[in-house]
Amino acid sequence: MSSERPHIPRREVTGAWSLLLGYATLLTGMVWDGQWHGDVGPDDFWTAPHLLLYAGTGIIGLTCLIVVLQSTWARGAPTSTPSVTVLRTFRAPWPFLVGGLGASGNLLYAGSDLWWHEVYGFDIAAGTTPSHFGLGLSIQVEIFAMIMAFAVLRRTRAERWGLALAVGLATLGSTSAFGMVSEIIFEWLPGVAPRVLGLSAAAALILSLVIGLTRSWHWPAATGLTFVLVQGGLSLFAPAATRWYAEAIGQPMRDYAANMPQALIGFPVTYPLVALLAGAMTAWAVRRAVRPVRIAMAAGALAGTNTALFYGVLGILEMNLPITLAAATALGAGTGWLGWQCAVLLRRFNERGFSVPQAVTA
């Protein structure tokens, strides 16, 4: 395996930061929309939170399209990022192919969401319709693309901070898809809160992915810091924007609206402590020459335990706490192993010796 520094064109570096901007915009709209549903209610496709969400998707989609076209027509040294040839013409680096597919799916389901609202009207709870389910999965694909783009970089401190910020955004943003999927997969388990298992899997996957990508204690801890910034900023923004927008369009607040930031209960606020502990575990493993995959699994188990305890203490979800705690811890450990395996693959994206052919026909 060659240690030669990989060649990453400026278009991909700029594209990674543009994906980050697009997803930050999308997540802001998504959290604002959740706050709107809880505090005000009446909803249609053209609300400001929806438009902000789809503006973020538009940024992601256009970024991926531009990078693919530039990669197709570029001259000079080819990118070292594994790429795929689409329709025997277009050369698409994998992160931007995945991002383009996610953005296309998001916009496709946005059309079905528009149709659903026109047929069935207002106040539709997120996650209960086919359009919302499709939107959640498409957004998760966009999250994967953003993390893949920064996993390819990691050459400078700024790029590693970009990865940490991407992970902070992804941690909060993964709640939608993982929560909905868990309701389908784990609904049959007696005494278990499916959403707790879904969020446990999301936290474990992303945390173990960072441990596997960076192999350093600094960056798991840094992702905890970026999570605080993301969750804190959205917790301040969403309630204030909801009140302002309701007044602007003449909609009254619900009588029972608590004006509590939904972002604070959408994902455990104690997650940064878990990230800090995971960083300490990683540092200990490096000094003791412990197999790092074990640390990833232990961090995943810790993330699952934290999620179950957080929602168990809050009491906002029906569950048998001992059963849910055991299930969340076991699922977290298993997902931590999966995150490590994904990190091993993504690290090879950053190496010239990557064994997959640079282009294949699709």
Tab-separated table of C-alpha atoms in Angstrom:
chain	number	residue	atom	x	y	z
A	1	MET	CA	0.000	0.000	0.000
A	2	SER	CA	1.598	3.261	-1.074
A	3	SER	CA	1.919	6.124	1.428
A	4	GLU	CA	2.122	8.716	-1.351
A	5	ARG	CA	-0.088	11.706	-0.689
A	6	PRO	CA	-3.282	11.331	-2.739
A	7	HIS	CA	-4.211	13.904	-5.354
A	8	ILE	CA	-7.547	15.555	-4.556
A	9	PRO	CA	-8.566	18.319	-6.976
A	10	ARG	CA	-9.746	21.666	-5.634
A	11	ARG	CA	-13.217	20.998	-7.042
A	12	GLU	CA	-13.659	18.099	-4.611
A	13	VAL	CA	-12.366	20.108	-1.655
A	14	THR	CA	-14.739	22.965	-2.478
A	15	GLY	CA	-17.476	20.423	-3.153
A	16	ALA	CA	-17.070	18.839	0.293
A	17	TRP	CA	-17.510	22.198	2.022
A	18	SER	CA	-20.503	22.945	-0.222
A	19	LEU	CA	-22.086	19.639	0.803
A	20	LEU	CA	-21.551	20.681	4.412
A	21	LEU	CA	-23.239	24.041	3.767
A	22	GLY	CA	-26.123	22.374	1.965
A	23	TYR	CA	-26.715	19.853	4.713
A	24	ALA	CA	-26.480	22.513	7.448
A	25	THR	CA	-29.205	24.433	5.592
A	26	LEU	CA	-31.292	21.266	5.176
A	27	LEU	CA	-30.954	20.319	8.855
A	28	THR	CA	-31.934	23.817	9.975
A	29	GLY	CA	-35.101	23.572	7.898
A	30	MET	CA	-35.844	20.064	9.184
A	31	VAL	CA	-35.482	21.010	12.865
A	32	TRP	CA	-37.499	24.184	12.318
A	33	ASP	CA	-40.230	22.118	10.637
A	34	GLY	CA	-40.352	19.761	13.641
A	35	GLN	CA	-40.673	22.744	15.992
A	36	TRP	CA	-43.430	24.168	13.797
A	37	HIS	CA	-45.405	20.915	13.902
A	38	GLY	CA	-45.202	20.842	17.676
A	39	ASP	CA	-45.913	24.497	18.508
A	40	VAL	CA	-48.188	25.682	15.691
A	41	GLY	CA	-49.320	22.781	13.534
A	42	PRO	CA	-50.961	23.853	10.249
A	43	ASP	CA	-48.661	22.827	7.482
A	44	ASP	CA	-48.357	22.676	3.726
A	45	PHE	CA	-45.566	22.174	1.229
A	46	TRP	CA	-44.768	25.877	0.862
A	47	THR	CA	-43.997	26.775	4.483
A	48	ALA	CA	-40.685	28.530	5.175
A	49	PRO	CA	-39.185	25.508	7.024
A	50	HIS	CA	-39.963	23.261	4.029
A	51	LEU	CA	-38.462	25.748	1.594
A	52	LEU	CA	-35.303	26.018	3.692
A	53	LEU	CA	-35.033	22.223	3.789
A	54	TYR	CA	-35.371	21.922	0.023
A	55	ALA	CA	-32.957	24.815	-0.530
A	56	GLY	CA	-30.347	22.743	1.300
A	57	THR	CA	-31.128	19.772	-0.903
A	58	GLY	CA	-30.796	22.014	-3.954
A	59	ILE	CA	-27.321	23.108	-2.831
A	60	ILE	CA	-26.287	19.464	-2.402
A	61	GLY	CA	-27.710	18.428	-5.768
A	62	LEU	CA	-26.133	21.313	-7.693
A	63	THR	CA	-22.794	20.760	-5.965
A	64	CYS	CA	-22.741	17.107	-6.971
A	65	LEU	CA	-23.755	17.906	-10.546
A	66	ILE	CA	-21.040	20.560	-10.921
A	67	VAL	CA	-18.315	18.323	-9.451
A	68	VAL	CA	-19.327	15.427	-11.734
A	69	LEU	CA	-19.306	17.641	-14.836
A	70	GLN	CA	-15.957	19.190	-13.899
A	71	SER	CA	-14.511	15.740	-13.234
A	72	THR	CA	-15.731	14.573	-16.633
A	73	TRP	CA	-14.179	17.476	-18.536
A	74	ALA	CA	-11.088	18.010	-16.367
A	75	ARG	CA	-7.573	17.809	-17.748
A	76	GLY	CA	-4.392	17.018	-15.895
A	77	ALA	CA	-3.778	14.521	-13.122
A	78	PRO	CA	-6.888	12.446	-12.376
A	79	THR	CA	-8.367	12.427	-8.920
A	80	SER	CA	-7.283	9.654	-6.577
A	81	THR	CA	-10.844	9.444	-5.248
A	82	PRO	CA	-12.488	6.228	-6.475
A	83	SER	CA	-14.897	7.133	-9.265
A	84	VAL	CA	-17.549	5.498	-11.367
A	85	THR	CA	-18.351	6.078	-15.030
A	86	VAL	CA	-22.065	6.736	-15.505
A	87	LEU	CA	-23.784	6.214	-18.875
A	88	ARG	CA	-20.321	5.592	-20.372
A	89	THR	CA	-19.735	9.342	-20.311
A	90	PHE	CA	-19.714	11.006	-16.897
A	91	ARG	CA	-16.959	10.413	-14.338
A	92	ALA	CA	-18.433	10.714	-10.855
A	93	PRO	CA	-16.314	10.550	-7.677
A	94	TRP	CA	-18.171	8.267	-5.302
A	95	PRO	CA	-19.077	10.851	-2.618
A	96	PHE	CA	-20.693	13.105	-5.212
A	97	LEU	CA	-22.467	10.267	-6.994
A	98	VAL	CA	-24.004	9.211	-3.665
A	99	GLY	CA	-24.891	12.823	-2.822
A	100	GLY	CA	-26.506	13.340	-6.213
A	101	LEU	CA	-28.625	10.220	-5.795
A	102	GLY	CA	-29.695	11.332	-2.318
A	103	ALA	CA	-30.617	14.821	-3.515
A	104	SER	CA	-32.547	13.393	-6.484
A	105	GLY	CA	-34.505	11.101	-4.174
A	106	ASN	CA	-35.171	13.976	-1.797
A	107	LEU	CA	-36.596	16.171	-4.549
A	108	LEU	CA	-38.599	13.254	-5.976
A	109	TYR	CA	-40.234	12.591	-2.609
A	110	ALA	CA	-40.739	16.334	-2.199
A	111	GLY	CA	-43.056	16.145	-5.202
A	112	SER	CA	-44.971	13.292	-3.596
A	113	ASP	CA	-45.104	15.310	-0.361
A	114	LEU	CA	-46.641	18.221	-2.271
A	115	TRP	CA	-49.257	15.891	-3.756
A	116	TRP	CA	-49.977	14.350	-0.329
A	117	HIS	CA	-50.535	17.756	1.269
A	118	GLU	CA	-52.828	18.863	-1.556
A	119	VAL	CA	-54.942	15.708	-1.236
A	120	TYR	CA	-55.025	15.247	2.551
A	121	GLY	CA	-54.408	18.774	3.815
A	122	PHE	CA	-52.695	20.182	6.872
A	123	ASP	CA	-51.143	18.994	10.105
A	124	ILE	CA	-49.663	15.712	8.911
A	125	ALA	CA	-47.269	14.236	11.454
A	126	ALA	CA	-43.770	13.632	10.157
A	127	GLY	CA	-42.873	10.010	9.616
A	128	THR	CA	-46.393	8.683	9.154
A	129	THR	CA	-46.660	9.101	5.393
A	130	PRO	CA	-44.817	7.386	2.514
A	131	SER	CA	-43.474	10.746	1.374
A	132	HIS	CA	-41.962	11.537	4.774
A	133	PHE	CA	-40.456	8.061	5.002
A	134	GLY	CA	-38.843	8.465	1.580
A	135	LEU	CA	-37.599	11.934	2.510
A	136	GLY	CA	-35.977	10.576	5.665
A	137	LEU	CA	-34.103	7.850	3.799
A	138	SER	CA	-32.985	10.250	1.049
A	139	ILE	CA	-31.674	12.694	3.638
A	140	GLN	CA	-29.690	9.873	5.243
A	141	VAL	CA	-28.058	9.162	1.875
A	142	GLU	CA	-27.071	12.836	1.682
A	143	ILE	CA	-25.546	12.525	5.162
A	144	PHE	CA	-23.447	9.565	4.040
A	145	ALA	CA	-22.242	11.540	1.014
A	146	MET	CA	-21.139	14.472	3.189
A	147	ILE	CA	-19.172	12.199	5.528
A	148	MET	CA	-17.645	10.320	2.578
A	149	ALA	CA	-16.472	13.610	1.046
A	150	PHE	CA	-14.622	14.621	4.215
A	151	ALA	CA	-13.357	11.098	4.815
A	152	VAL	CA	-11.496	11.433	1.513
A	153	LEU	CA	-9.841	14.659	2.707
A	154	ARG	CA	-8.468	14.646	6.286
A	155	ARG	CA	-5.142	16.092	5.072
A	156	THR	CA	-5.178	19.367	7.001
A	157	ARG	CA	-6.463	20.414	10.403
A	158	ALA	CA	-9.212	22.471	8.737
A	159	GLU	CA	-10.381	19.432	6.772
A	160	ARG	CA	-10.386	17.287	9.921
A	161	TRP	CA	-12.455	19.948	11.665
A	162	GLY	CA	-14.748	19.793	8.640
A	163	LEU	CA	-15.157	16.078	9.284
A	164	ALA	CA	-15.898	16.765	12.963
A	165	LEU	CA	-18.523	19.361	12.032
A	166	ALA	CA	-20.031	17.033	9.434
A	167	VAL	CA	-20.326	14.340	12.102
A	168	GLY	CA	-21.894	16.812	14.549
A	169	LEU	CA	-24.528	17.677	11.947
A	170	ALA	CA	-25.012	14.036	10.970
A	171	THR	CA	-25.527	12.921	14.567
A	172	LEU	CA	-28.541	15.177	15.020
A	173	GLY	CA	-29.735	14.746	11.439
A	174	SER	CA	-29.783	10.938	11.526
A	175	THR	CA	-32.654	10.889	13.996
A	176	SER	CA	-35.302	11.041	11.262
A	177	ALA	CA	-34.288	8.039	9.162
A	178	PHE	CA	-33.057	5.863	12.039
A	179	GLY	CA	-36.145	6.675	14.089
A	180	MET	CA	-38.566	5.746	11.305
A	181	VAL	CA	-36.732	2.570	10.314
A	182	SER	CA	-36.561	1.439	13.933
A	183	GLU	CA	-40.334	1.793	14.270
A	184	ILE	CA	-40.707	-0.751	11.471
A	185	ILE	CA	-37.963	-3.186	12.490
A	186	PHE	CA	-38.336	-3.221	16.279
A	187	GLU	CA	-42.054	-2.589	16.747
A	188	TRP	CA	-42.670	-6.257	17.581
A	189	LEU	CA	-40.207	-6.353	20.497
A	190	PRO	CA	-42.144	-6.334	23.823
A	191	GLY	CA	-41.200	-3.665	26.334
A	192	VAL	CA	-38.710	-1.962	24.037
A	193	ALA	CA	-38.983	1.610	22.743
A	194	PRO	CA	-38.116	1.275	19.031
A	195	ARG	CA	-37.031	4.895	18.718
A	196	VAL	CA	-34.453	4.427	21.468
A	197	LEU	CA	-32.937	1.546	19.519
A	198	GLY	CA	-32.863	3.596	16.320
A	199	LEU	CA	-31.123	6.537	17.961
A	200	SER	CA	-28.728	4.182	19.750
A	201	ALA	CA	-27.728	2.698	16.401
A	202	ALA	CA	-27.261	6.169	14.867
A	203	ALA	CA	-25.049	7.376	17.728
A	204	ALA	CA	-22.979	4.176	17.772
A	205	LEU	CA	-22.486	4.100	14.000
A	206	ILE	CA	-21.336	7.697	13.703
A	207	LEU	CA	-19.119	7.663	16.802
A	208	SER	CA	-17.356	4.439	15.815
A	209	LEU	CA	-16.950	5.796	12.287
A	210	VAL	CA	-15.021	8.795	13.626
A	211	ILE	CA	-12.846	6.568	15.820
A	212	GLY	CA	-12.058	4.364	12.828
A	213	LEU	CA	-11.352	7.266	10.457
A	214	THR	CA	-9.108	9.342	12.715
A	215	ARG	CA	-7.529	6.730	15.066
A	216	SER	CA	-7.000	9.600	17.530
A	217	TRP	CA	-8.653	10.715	20.773
A	218	HIS	CA	-8.846	14.363	19.665
A	219	TRP	CA	-11.457	13.974	16.979
A	220	PRO	CA	-14.127	11.905	18.788
A	221	ALA	CA	-13.959	14.601	21.483
A	222	ALA	CA	-14.109	17.307	18.781
A	223	THR	CA	-17.294	15.789	17.355
A	224	GLY	CA	-18.854	16.144	20.809
A	225	LEU	CA	-17.958	19.844	20.760
A	226	THR	CA	-19.419	20.376	17.305
A	227	PHE	CA	-22.575	18.534	18.403
A	228	VAL	CA	-22.961	21.001	21.302
A	229	LEU	CA	-22.638	23.907	18.867
A	230	VAL	CA	-25.114	22.413	16.400
A	231	GLN	CA	-27.723	21.382	18.968
A	232	GLY	CA	-27.333	24.620	20.939
A	233	GLY	CA	-27.632	26.805	17.850
A	234	LEU	CA	-30.704	24.999	16.559
A	235	SER	CA	-32.304	25.043	20.023
A	236	LEU	CA	-32.014	28.830	20.061
A	237	PHE	CA	-33.075	29.299	16.438
A	238	ALA	CA	-36.061	26.986	15.985
A	239	PRO	CA	-38.414	28.264	18.738
A	240	ALA	CA	-37.660	31.915	17.948
A	241	ALA	CA	-38.118	31.409	14.191
A	242	THR	CA	-41.369	29.508	14.822
A	243	ARG	CA	-42.845	32.347	16.897
A	244	TRP	CA	-41.746	34.973	14.369
A	245	TYR	CA	-43.078	33.040	11.384
A	246	ALA	CA	-46.409	32.262	13.088
A	247	GLU	CA	-46.918	35.958	13.800
A	248	ALA	CA	-45.889	36.891	10.270
A	249	ILE	CA	-48.519	34.666	8.626
A	250	GLY	CA	-51.204	35.121	11.291
A	251	GLN	CA	-51.157	31.625	12.779
A	252	PRO	CA	-51.801	31.228	16.528
A	253	MET	CA	-49.557	29.098	18.706
A	254	ARG	CA	-51.121	25.916	20.100
A	255	ASP	CA	-52.665	26.326	23.552
A	256	TYR	CA	-50.425	23.602	24.936
A	257	ALA	CA	-47.247	24.750	23.165
A	258	ALA	CA	-44.467	24.598	25.755
A	259	ASN	CA	-42.037	26.574	23.587
A	260	MET	CA	-39.428	23.947	24.434
A	261	PRO	CA	-36.708	23.437	21.822
A	262	GLN	CA	-37.469	20.134	20.100
A	263	ALA	CA	-33.773	19.757	19.259
A	264	LEU	CA	-33.005	19.189	22.952
A	265	ILE	CA	-35.120	16.040	23.132
A	266	GLY	CA	-34.622	14.851	19.557
A	267	PHE	CA	-31.244	13.385	20.493
A	268	PRO	CA	-29.597	12.930	23.927
A	269	VAL	CA	-27.936	16.136	25.111
A	270	THR	CA	-25.553	13.886	27.054
A	271	TYR	CA	-24.010	12.578	23.822
A	272	PRO	CA	-20.962	14.931	24.062
A	273	LEU	CA	-19.989	13.216	27.331
A	274	VAL	CA	-20.063	9.887	25.512
A	275	ALA	CA	-17.889	11.353	22.719
A	276	LEU	CA	-15.399	12.621	25.317
A	277	LEU	CA	-15.262	9.225	27.005
A	278	ALA	CA	-14.817	7.574	23.603
A	279	GLY	CA	-11.840	9.856	22.984
A	280	ALA	CA	-10.324	8.844	26.326
A	281	MET	CA	-10.913	5.168	25.504
A	282	THR	CA	-9.191	5.637	22.152
A	283	ALA	CA	-6.154	7.266	23.784
A	284	TRP	CA	-5.934	4.401	26.294
A	285	ALA	CA	-6.201	1.819	23.488
A	286	VAL	CA	-3.360	3.457	21.557
A	287	ARG	CA	-1.063	3.386	24.582
A	288	ARG	CA	-1.971	-0.199	25.522
A	289	ALA	CA	-1.932	-1.528	21.944
A	290	VAL	CA	-5.534	-2.745	22.322
A	291	ARG	CA	-7.290	-3.823	19.130
A	292	PRO	CA	-9.063	-0.612	18.062
A	293	VAL	CA	-12.166	-2.430	16.819
A	294	ARG	CA	-12.855	-3.364	20.436
A	295	ILE	CA	-12.817	0.299	21.374
A	296	ALA	CA	-15.258	1.076	18.578
A	297	MET	CA	-17.596	-1.618	19.874
A	298	ALA	CA	-17.218	-0.394	23.465
A	299	ALA	CA	-17.945	3.189	22.377
A	300	GLY	CA	-21.009	1.960	20.480
A	301	ALA	CA	-22.251	0.084	23.559
A	302	LEU	CA	-21.710	3.221	25.643
A	303	ALA	CA	-23.695	5.289	23.132
A	304	GLY	CA	-26.572	2.805	23.313
A	305	THR	CA	-26.562	2.810	27.112
A	306	ASN	CA	-26.544	6.610	27.185
A	307	THR	CA	-29.511	6.835	24.801
A	308	ALA	CA	-31.640	4.371	26.773
A	309	LEU	CA	-30.874	6.069	30.103
A	310	PHE	CA	-31.560	9.549	28.701
A	311	TYR	CA	-35.046	8.724	27.427
A	312	GLY	CA	-35.736	6.464	30.405
A	313	VAL	CA	-35.059	9.339	32.817
A	314	LEU	CA	-37.116	11.791	30.748
A	315	GLY	CA	-40.030	9.379	30.633
A	316	ILE	CA	-41.308	10.664	27.297
A	317	LEU	CA	-41.257	7.232	25.637
A	318	GLU	CA	-43.052	4.136	26.847
A	319	MET	CA	-40.539	1.400	27.632
A	320	ASN	CA	-39.407	-1.248	30.037
A	321	LEU	CA	-36.119	0.393	30.971
A	322	PRO	CA	-34.064	-2.742	31.852
A	323	ILE	CA	-35.107	-4.506	28.630
A	324	THR	CA	-34.591	-1.406	26.477
A	325	LEU	CA	-31.250	-0.722	28.167
A	326	ALA	CA	-29.980	-4.233	27.436
A	327	ALA	CA	-31.214	-4.134	23.830
A	328	ALA	CA	-29.770	-0.649	23.179
A	329	THR	CA	-26.377	-1.596	24.623
A	330	ALA	CA	-26.165	-4.792	22.547
A	331	LEU	CA	-27.305	-3.025	19.379
A	332	GLY	CA	-24.834	-0.204	20.027
A	333	ALA	CA	-21.944	-2.664	20.304
A	334	GLY	CA	-22.949	-4.387	17.073
A	335	THR	CA	-23.391	-1.081	15.241
A	336	GLY	CA	-20.035	0.066	16.607
A	337	TRP	CA	-18.422	-2.933	14.911
A	338	LEU	CA	-20.234	-2.016	11.674
A	339	GLY	CA	-19.042	1.596	11.937
A	340	TRP	CA	-15.448	0.402	12.310
A	341	GLN	CA	-15.745	-1.734	9.170
A	342	CYS	CA	-17.172	1.212	7.242
A	343	ALA	CA	-14.285	3.379	8.459
A	344	VAL	CA	-11.751	0.823	7.215
A	345	LEU	CA	-13.295	1.076	3.750
A	346	LEU	CA	-13.486	4.873	3.801
A	347	ARG	CA	-9.854	5.202	4.918
A	348	ARG	CA	-8.856	3.378	1.755
A	349	PHE	CA	-10.580	6.130	-0.239
A	350	ASN	CA	-7.755	8.365	0.983
A	351	GLU	CA	-4.941	6.126	-0.252
A	352	ARG	CA	-3.461	5.789	-3.702
A	353	GLY	CA	-3.224	2.051	-3.258
A	354	PHE	CA	-6.982	1.631	-3.129
A	355	SER	CA	-7.580	-1.711	-4.808
A	356	VAL	CA	-10.945	-0.987	-6.392
A	357	PRO	CA	-10.582	0.187	-10.031
A	358	GLN	CA	-10.697	3.925	-10.455
A	359	ALA	CA	-13.683	3.705	-12.784
A	360	VAL	CA	-16.237	1.097	-13.574
A	361	THR	CA	-19.136	1.112	-15.933
A	362	ALA	CA	-22.593	1.630	-14.453
